[in-house]
PDB file of N, CA and C in Angstrom:
ATOM      1  N   MET A   1      63.708 -41.247 -31.502  1.00  0.00           N
ATOM      2  CA  MET A   1      65.004 -41.668 -30.274  1.00  0.00           C
ATOM      3  C   MET A   1      65.989 -42.116 -31.044  1.00  0.00           C
ATOM      4  N   GLN A   2      67.332 -41.185 -30.218  1.00  0.00           N
ATOM      5  CA  GLN A   2      69.148 -43.076 -30.183  1.00  0.00           C
ATOM      6  C   GLN A   2      68.996 -42.847 -28.476  1.00  0.00           C
ATOM      7  N   GLN A   3      68.461 -43.524 -27.997  1.00  0.00           N
ATOM      8  CA  GLN A   3      69.179 -44.346 -26.997  1.00  0.00           C
ATOM      9  C   GLN A   3      70.478 -43.756 -26.251  1.00  0.00           C
ATOM     10  N   ALA A   4      71.096 -44.160 -24.701  1.00  0.00           N
ATOM     11  CA  ALA A   4      71.728 -43.722 -24.361  1.00  0.00           C
ATOM     12  C   ALA A   4      72.111 -45.347 -23.439  1.00  0.00           C
ATOM     13  N   PHE A   5      72.922 -45.615 -23.465  1.00  0.00           N
ATOM     14  CA  PHE A   5      73.393 -46.670 -22.932  1.00  0.00           C
ATOM     15  C   PHE A   5      74.522 -46.349 -20.978  1.00  0.00           C
ATOM     16  N   LEU A   6      74.258 -46.339 -19.936  1.00  0.00           N
ATOM     17  CA  LEU A   6      75.769 -46.149 -19.163  1.00  0.00           C
ATOM     18  C   LEU A   6      76.124 -47.011 -19.099  1.00  0.00           C
ATOM     19  N   PRO A   7      77.121 -46.934 -18.368  1.00  0.00           N
ATOM     20  CA  PRO A   7      77.510 -48.741 -18.427  1.00  0.00           C
ATOM     21  C   PRO A   7      77.628 -48.911 -16.361  1.00  0.00           C
ATOM     22  N   LEU A   8      76.392 -48.811 -15.842  1.00  0.00           N
ATOM     23  CA  LEU A   8      76.241 -48.608 -14.556  1.00  0.00           C
ATOM     24  C   LEU A   8      77.272 -50.103 -13.675  1.00  0.00           C
ATOM     25  N   ASN A   9      77.260 -50.795 -14.279  1.00  0.00           N
ATOM     26  CA  ASN A   9      77.316 -52.148 -13.337  1.00  0.00           C
ATOM     27  C   ASN A   9      79.374 -50.849 -13.245  1.00  0.00           C
ATOM     28  N   LYS A  10      79.867 -49.511 -14.095  1.00  0.00           N
ATOM     29  CA  LYS A  10      80.957 -49.885 -13.464  1.00  0.00           C
ATOM     30  C   LYS A  10      81.174 -48.043 -13.369  1.00  0.00           C
ATOM     31  N   MET A  11      79.685 -48.029 -12.904  1.00  0.00           N
ATOM     32  CA  MET A  11      79.962 -46.321 -12.667  1.00  0.00           C
ATOM     33  C   MET A  11      80.134 -46.093 -10.891  1.00  0.00           C
ATOM     34  N   THR A  12      80.724 -45.095 -10.061  1.00  0.00           N
ATOM     35  CA  THR A  12      80.308 -45.891  -9.108  1.00  0.00           C
ATOM     36  C   THR A  12      78.936 -44.482  -8.887  1.00  0.00           C
ATOM     37  N   SER A  13      78.733 -45.697  -7.056  1.00  0.00           N
ATOM     38  CA  SER A  13      77.506 -44.189  -6.695  1.00  0.00           C
ATOM     39  C   SER A  13      78.172 -43.103  -6.311  1.00  0.00           C
ATOM     40  N   THR A  14      79.594 -42.819  -6.230  1.00  0.00           N
ATOM     41  CA  THR A  14      79.105 -41.091  -6.355  1.00  0.00           C
ATOM     42  C   THR A  14      78.310 -41.006  -8.019  1.00  0.00           C
ATOM     43  N   GLU A  15      78.854 -40.703  -9.094  1.00  0.00           N
ATOM     44  CA  GLU A  15      78.810 -40.534 -10.336  1.00  0.00           C
ATOM     45  C   GLU A  15      77.637 -41.795 -10.564  1.00  0.00           C
ATOM     46  N   LYS A  16      76.903 -42.560 -10.426  1.00  0.00           N
ATOM     47  CA  LYS A  16      75.611 -42.292 -10.470  1.00  0.00           C
ATOM     48  C   LYS A  16      74.843 -40.985  -9.692  1.00  0.00           C
ATOM     49  N   ILE A  17      74.524 -41.242  -9.123  1.00  0.00           N
ATOM     50  CA  ILE A  17      74.604 -39.423  -8.565  1.00  0.00           C
ATOM     51  C   ILE A  17      74.374 -38.220  -8.947  1.00  0.00           C
ATOM     52  N   VAL A  18      75.317 -38.825  -8.947  1.00  0.00           N
ATOM     53  CA  VAL A  18      75.722 -37.051 -10.307  1.00  0.00           C
ATOM     54  C   VAL A  18      74.713 -37.121 -11.555  1.00  0.00           C
ATOM     55  N   VAL A  19      75.189 -38.561 -11.894  1.00  0.00           N
ATOM     56  CA  VAL A  19      75.162 -38.949 -13.796  1.00  0.00           C
ATOM     57  C   VAL A  19      72.166 -38.318 -13.321  1.00  0.00           C
ATOM     58  N   MET A  20      72.084 -39.068 -12.092  1.00  0.00           N
ATOM     59  CA  MET A  20      70.789 -38.560 -11.947  1.00  0.00           C
ATOM     60  C   MET A  20      70.290 -37.629 -11.948  1.00  0.00           C
ATOM     61  N   ASN A  21      70.996 -36.779 -10.584  1.00  0.00           N
ATOM     62  CA  ASN A  21      70.591 -35.433 -10.893  1.00  0.00           C
ATOM     63  C   ASN A  21      71.512 -34.607 -11.989  1.00  0.00           C
ATOM     64  N   GLN A  22      71.826 -35.117 -12.836  1.00  0.00           N
ATOM     65  CA  GLN A  22      71.589 -34.166 -14.720  1.00  0.00           C
ATOM     66  C   GLN A  22      71.084 -34.229 -15.005  1.00  0.00           C
ATOM     67  N   ILE A  23      69.925 -36.508 -15.185  1.00  0.00           N
ATOM     68  CA  ILE A  23      68.573 -35.720 -15.569  1.00  0.00           C
ATOM     69  C   ILE A  23      67.475 -35.683 -14.718  1.00  0.00           C
ATOM     70  N   TRP A  24      67.607 -35.356 -13.621  1.00  0.00           N
ATOM     71  CA  TRP A  24      66.441 -34.759 -12.629  1.00  0.00           C
ATOM     72  C   TRP A  24      66.663 -32.655 -13.348  1.00  0.00           C
ATOM     73  N   ASP A  25      67.926 -32.813 -13.375  1.00  0.00           N
ATOM     74  CA  ASP A  25      67.874 -30.916 -13.650  1.00  0.00           C
ATOM     75  C   ASP A  25      67.113 -30.719 -15.726  1.00  0.00           C
ATOM     76  N   ASP A  26      68.019 -31.483 -16.066  1.00  0.00           N
ATOM     77  CA  ASP A  26      67.538 -31.506 -17.464  1.00  0.00           C
ATOM     78  C   ASP A  26      65.723 -31.448 -17.683  1.00  0.00           C
ATOM     79  N   LEU A  27      65.378 -32.766 -16.997  1.00  0.00           N
ATOM     80  CA  LEU A  27      63.026 -32.809 -17.111  1.00  0.00           C
ATOM     81  C   LEU A  27      62.920 -32.022 -15.969  1.00  0.00           C
ATOM     82  N   MET A  28      63.339 -30.900 -15.589  1.00  0.00           N
ATOM     83  CA  MET A  28      63.144 -29.625 -15.150  1.00  0.00           C
ATOM     84  C   MET A  28      63.200 -28.753 -15.653  1.00  0.00           C
ATOM     85  N   ARG A  29      63.237 -28.730 -17.019  1.00  0.00           N
ATOM     86  CA  ARG A  29      63.712 -27.392 -17.863  1.00  0.00           C
ATOM     87  C   ARG A  29      62.510 -27.110 -18.414  1.00  0.00           C
ATOM     88  N   ASN A  30      61.307 -28.635 -18.375  1.00  0.00           N
ATOM     89  CA  ASN A  30      59.658 -28.241 -18.501  1.00  0.00           C
ATOM     90  C   ASN A  30      59.185 -29.102 -18.378  1.00  0.00           C
ATOM     91  N   PRO A  31      59.210 -28.853 -17.255  1.00  0.00           N
ATOM     92  CA  PRO A  31      57.923 -29.508 -16.135  1.00  0.00           C
ATOM     93  C   PRO A  31      56.849 -30.269 -16.490  1.00  0.00           C
ATOM     94  N   ASP A  32      56.419 -29.097 -17.156  1.00  0.00           N
ATOM     95  CA  ASP A  32      54.352 -29.513 -18.192  1.00  0.00           C
ATOM     96  C   ASP A  32      54.298 -31.132 -19.071  1.00  0.00           C
ATOM     97  N   ASP A  33      55.518 -30.896 -19.411  1.00  0.00           N
ATOM     98  CA  ASP A  33      56.372 -32.708 -20.617  1.00  0.00           C
ATOM     99  C   ASP A  33      55.682 -33.593 -19.651  1.00  0.00           C
ATOM    100  N   ILE A  34      55.513 -33.792 -18.396  1.00  0.00           N
ATOM    101  CA  ILE A  34      55.837 -34.806 -17.766  1.00  0.00           C
ATOM    102  C   ILE A  34      53.933 -34.992 -17.456  1.00  0.00           C
ATOM    103  N   PRO A  35      53.470 -36.024 -17.608  1.00  0.00           N
ATOM    104  CA  PRO A  35      52.489 -36.189 -17.083  1.00  0.00           C
ATOM    105  C   PRO A  35      51.953 -37.126 -16.340  1.00  0.00           C
ATOM    106  N   SER A  36      51.047 -36.800 -14.789  1.00  0.00           N
ATOM    107  CA  SER A  36      51.244 -37.749 -13.422  1.00  0.00           C
ATOM    108  C   SER A  36      50.541 -37.660 -14.203  1.00  0.00           C
ATOM    109  N   PRO A  37      50.343 -39.728 -13.003  1.00  0.00           N
ATOM    110  CA  PRO A  37      49.337 -40.225 -14.270  1.00  0.00           C
ATOM    111  C   PRO A  37      48.024 -40.204 -12.706  1.00  0.00           C
ATOM    112  N   GLU A  38      47.007 -41.043 -13.304  1.00  0.00           N
ATOM    113  CA  GLU A  38      45.924 -40.193 -12.702  1.00  0.00           C
ATOM    114  C   GLU A  38      45.687 -40.278 -11.076  1.00  0.00           C
ATOM    115  N   TRP A  39      46.984 -41.364 -10.021  1.00  0.00           N
ATOM    116  CA  TRP A  39      46.162 -42.361  -9.149  1.00  0.00           C
ATOM    117  C   TRP A  39      47.400 -40.664  -8.685  1.00  0.00           C
ATOM    118  N   TYR A  40      48.335 -40.240  -9.188  1.00  0.00           N
ATOM    119  CA  TYR A  40      48.476 -39.004  -7.948  1.00  0.00           C
ATOM    120  C   TYR A  40      48.006 -38.075  -8.150  1.00  0.00           C
ATOM    121  N   ASN A  41      47.500 -37.558  -8.859  1.00  0.00           N
ATOM    122  CA  ASN A  41      45.845 -36.718  -8.114  1.00  0.00           C
ATOM    123  C   ASN A  41      45.027 -36.667  -7.678  1.00  0.00           C
ATOM    124  N   GLU A  42      44.774 -38.009  -7.354  1.00  0.00           N
ATOM    125  CA  GLU A  42      43.361 -39.397  -6.586  1.00  0.00           C
ATOM    126  C   GLU A  42      43.749 -39.449  -4.794  1.00  0.00           C
ATOM    127  N   VAL A  43      45.322 -39.358  -5.006  1.00  0.00           N
ATOM    128  CA  VAL A  43      46.583 -38.831  -3.938  1.00  0.00           C
ATOM    129  C   VAL A  43      46.213 -37.940  -3.417  1.00  0.00           C
ATOM    130  N   LEU A  44      46.634 -37.072  -3.958  1.00  0.00           N
ATOM    131  CA  LEU A  44      46.677 -35.244  -3.387  1.00  0.00           C
ATOM    132  C   LEU A  44      45.530 -34.236  -2.750  1.00  0.00           C
ATOM    133  N   SER A  45      44.565 -35.532  -3.921  1.00  0.00           N
ATOM    134  CA  SER A  45      43.523 -34.833  -3.101  1.00  0.00           C
ATOM    135  C   SER A  45      43.276 -35.363  -2.097  1.00  0.00           C
ATOM    136  N   ALA A  46      42.509 -37.064  -1.945  1.00  0.00           N
ATOM    137  CA  ALA A  46      43.075 -36.914  -0.415  1.00  0.00           C
ATOM    138  C   ALA A  46      44.067 -36.490   0.097  1.00  0.00           C
ATOM    139  N   ARG A  47      44.079 -36.316  -0.143  1.00  0.00           N
ATOM    140  CA  ARG A  47      45.138 -35.944   1.255  1.00  0.00           C
ATOM    141  C   ARG A  47      45.282 -34.294   1.528  1.00  0.00           C
ATOM    142  N   ALA A  48      44.778 -33.716   0.390  1.00  0.00           N
ATOM    143  CA  ALA A  48      44.424 -32.014   0.768  1.00  0.00           C
ATOM    144  C   ALA A  48      43.055 -32.122   1.597  1.00  0.00           C
ATOM    145  N   LYS A  49      42.289 -33.054   1.748  1.00  0.00           N
ATOM    146  CA  LYS A  49      40.451 -32.780   1.894  1.00  0.00           C
ATOM    147  C   LYS A  49      41.086 -33.351   4.011  1.00  0.00           C
ATOM    148  N   ARG A  50      41.673 -34.309   3.849  1.00  0.00           N
ATOM    149  CA  ARG A  50      42.995 -34.147   5.449  1.00  0.00           C
ATOM    150  C   ARG A  50      43.245 -32.965   6.164  1.00  0.00           C
ATOM    151  N   VAL A  51      43.861 -32.492   5.051  1.00  0.00           N
ATOM    152  CA  VAL A  51      44.193 -31.259   5.481  1.00  0.00           C
ATOM    153  C   VAL A  51      42.792 -30.330   5.974  1.00  0.00           C
ATOM    154  N   GLN A  52      42.415 -29.844   4.467  1.00  0.00           N
ATOM    155  CA  GLN A  52      41.202 -29.034   5.197  1.00  0.00           C
ATOM    156  C   GLN A  52      39.855 -30.119   6.717  1.00  0.00           C
ATOM    157  N   ASN A  53      40.174 -31.381   6.613  1.00  0.00           N
ATOM    158  CA  ASN A  53      39.809 -32.195   7.842  1.00  0.00           C
ATOM    159  C   ASN A  53      39.835 -31.349   9.554  1.00  0.00           C
ATOM    160  N   GLY A  54      41.351 -30.988   9.392  1.00  0.00           N
ATOM    161  CA  GLY A  54      41.903 -30.682   9.874  1.00  0.00           C
ATOM    162  C   GLY A  54      42.678 -32.112  10.316  1.00  0.00           C
ATOM    163  N   GLU A  55      42.578 -32.796   9.802  1.00  0.00           N
ATOM    164  CA  GLU A  55      43.148 -34.567  10.441  1.00  0.00           C
ATOM    165  C   GLU A  55      44.628 -34.709  10.473  1.00  0.00           C
ATOM    166  N   ALA A  56      44.685 -33.704   8.597  1.00  0.00           N
ATOM    167  CA  ALA A  56      47.053 -33.667   8.574  1.00  0.00           C
ATOM    168  C   ALA A  56      47.757 -31.818   8.450  1.00  0.00           C
ATOM    169  N   HIS A  57      48.081 -32.011   8.416  1.00  0.00           N
ATOM    170  CA  HIS A  57      49.002 -31.260   8.306  1.00  0.00           C
ATOM    171  C   HIS A  57      50.171 -31.354   6.939  1.00  0.00           C
ATOM    172  N   PHE A  58      50.025 -30.155   5.624  1.00  0.00           N
ATOM    173  CA  PHE A  58      51.827 -29.888   5.405  1.00  0.00           C
ATOM    174  C   PHE A  58      52.478 -29.843   5.646  1.00  0.00           C
ATOM    175  N   LYS A  59      53.202 -30.181   4.860  1.00  0.00           N
ATOM    176  CA  LYS A  59      55.167 -29.213   5.363  1.00  0.00           C
ATOM    177  C   LYS A  59      56.174 -28.191   4.302  1.00  0.00           C
ATOM    178  N   ASP A  60      57.659 -28.145   4.014  1.00  0.00           N
ATOM    179  CA  ASP A  60      57.344 -27.433   3.470  1.00  0.00           C
ATOM    180  C   ASP A  60      58.890 -27.999   3.113  1.00  0.00           C
ATOM    181  N   PHE A  61      59.272 -28.650   2.233  1.00  0.00           N
ATOM    182  CA  PHE A  61      59.855 -29.411   1.482  1.00  0.00           C
ATOM    183  C   PHE A  61      61.686 -29.517   3.224  1.00  0.00           C
ATOM    184  N   ASP A  62      61.761 -28.432   3.311  1.00  0.00           N
ATOM    185  CA  ASP A  62      62.686 -28.317   3.263  1.00  0.00           C
ATOM    186  C   ASP A  62      62.603 -28.514   5.025  1.00  0.00           C
ATOM    187  N   THR A  63      62.313 -28.616   5.591  1.00  0.00           N
ATOM    188  CA  THR A  63      61.340 -28.406   7.212  1.00  0.00           C
ATOM    189  C   THR A  63      61.348 -29.956   6.581  1.00  0.00           C
ATOM    190  N   VAL A  64      61.108 -30.623   5.592  1.00  0.00           N
ATOM    191  CA  VAL A  64      60.564 -32.115   6.009  1.00  0.00           C
ATOM    192  C   VAL A  64      61.972 -32.684   5.700  1.00  0.00           C
ATOM    193  N   LYS A  65      63.166 -32.220   5.034  1.00  0.00           N
ATOM    194  CA  LYS A  65      63.873 -32.670   4.324  1.00  0.00           C
ATOM    195  C   LYS A  65      65.887 -32.580   5.976  1.00  0.00           C
ATOM    196  N   SER A  66      64.825 -31.436   7.017  1.00  0.00           N
ATOM    197  CA  SER A  66      65.935 -31.512   7.581  1.00  0.00           C
ATOM    198  C   SER A  66      65.476 -32.378   8.587  1.00  0.00           C
ATOM    199  N   GLU A  67      64.319 -33.031   9.081  1.00  0.00           N
ATOM    200  CA  GLU A  67      63.857 -34.551  10.143  1.00  0.00           C
ATOM    201  C   GLU A  67      64.387 -35.389   9.257  1.00  0.00           C
ATOM    202  N   LEU A  68      64.039 -35.914   8.399  1.00  0.00           N
ATOM    203  CA  LEU A  68      64.568 -36.290   7.885  1.00  0.00           C
ATOM    204  C   LEU A  68      66.108 -37.135   7.732  1.00  0.00           C
ATOM    205  N   ARG A  69      67.204 -35.893   7.705  1.00  0.00           N
ATOM    206  CA  ARG A  69      68.034 -36.178   7.828  1.00  0.00           C
ATOM    207  C   ARG A  69      68.695 -35.998   9.507  1.00  0.00           C
ATOM    208  N   SER A  70      67.776 -36.155   9.839  1.00  0.00           N
ATOM    209  CA  SER A  70      67.772 -35.518  11.537  1.00  0.00           C
ATOM    210  C   SER A  70      68.239 -37.392  11.403  1.00  0.00           C
ATOM    211  N   GLU A  71      66.801 -37.940  11.947  1.00  0.00           N
ATOM    212  CA  GLU A  71      66.469 -39.496  11.877  1.00  0.00           C
ATOM    213  C   GLU A  71      67.661 -39.707  11.343  1.00  0.00           C
ATOM    214  N   PHE A  72      68.182 -39.683  10.386  1.00  0.00           N
ATOM    215  CA  PHE A  72      68.902 -41.395   9.723  1.00  0.00           C
ATOM    216  C   PHE A  72      70.180 -40.370   9.910  1.00  0.00           C
ATOM    217  N   LYS A  73      70.691 -39.911  10.862  1.00  0.00           N
ATOM    218  CA  LYS A  73      71.845 -39.105  10.699  1.00  0.00           C
ATOM    219  C   LYS A  73      73.134 -41.034  11.954  1.00  0.00           C
TER     220      LYS A  73
END
């Protein structure tokens, strides 16, 4: 596999974000190729159990994103 090196110290923040988005889009073409670490599954299971017990609830991503944008304006 060939390694590509980006001149990060010469890139603007906007350029870096564009590159990150391109990388993310590429990774999402084959999400099953990205292994989840075991601790991640443990955290998800614990959170699901809290929801089942009525101790917490899930929010959809758009709601959370909107709340965070309002909080950090």
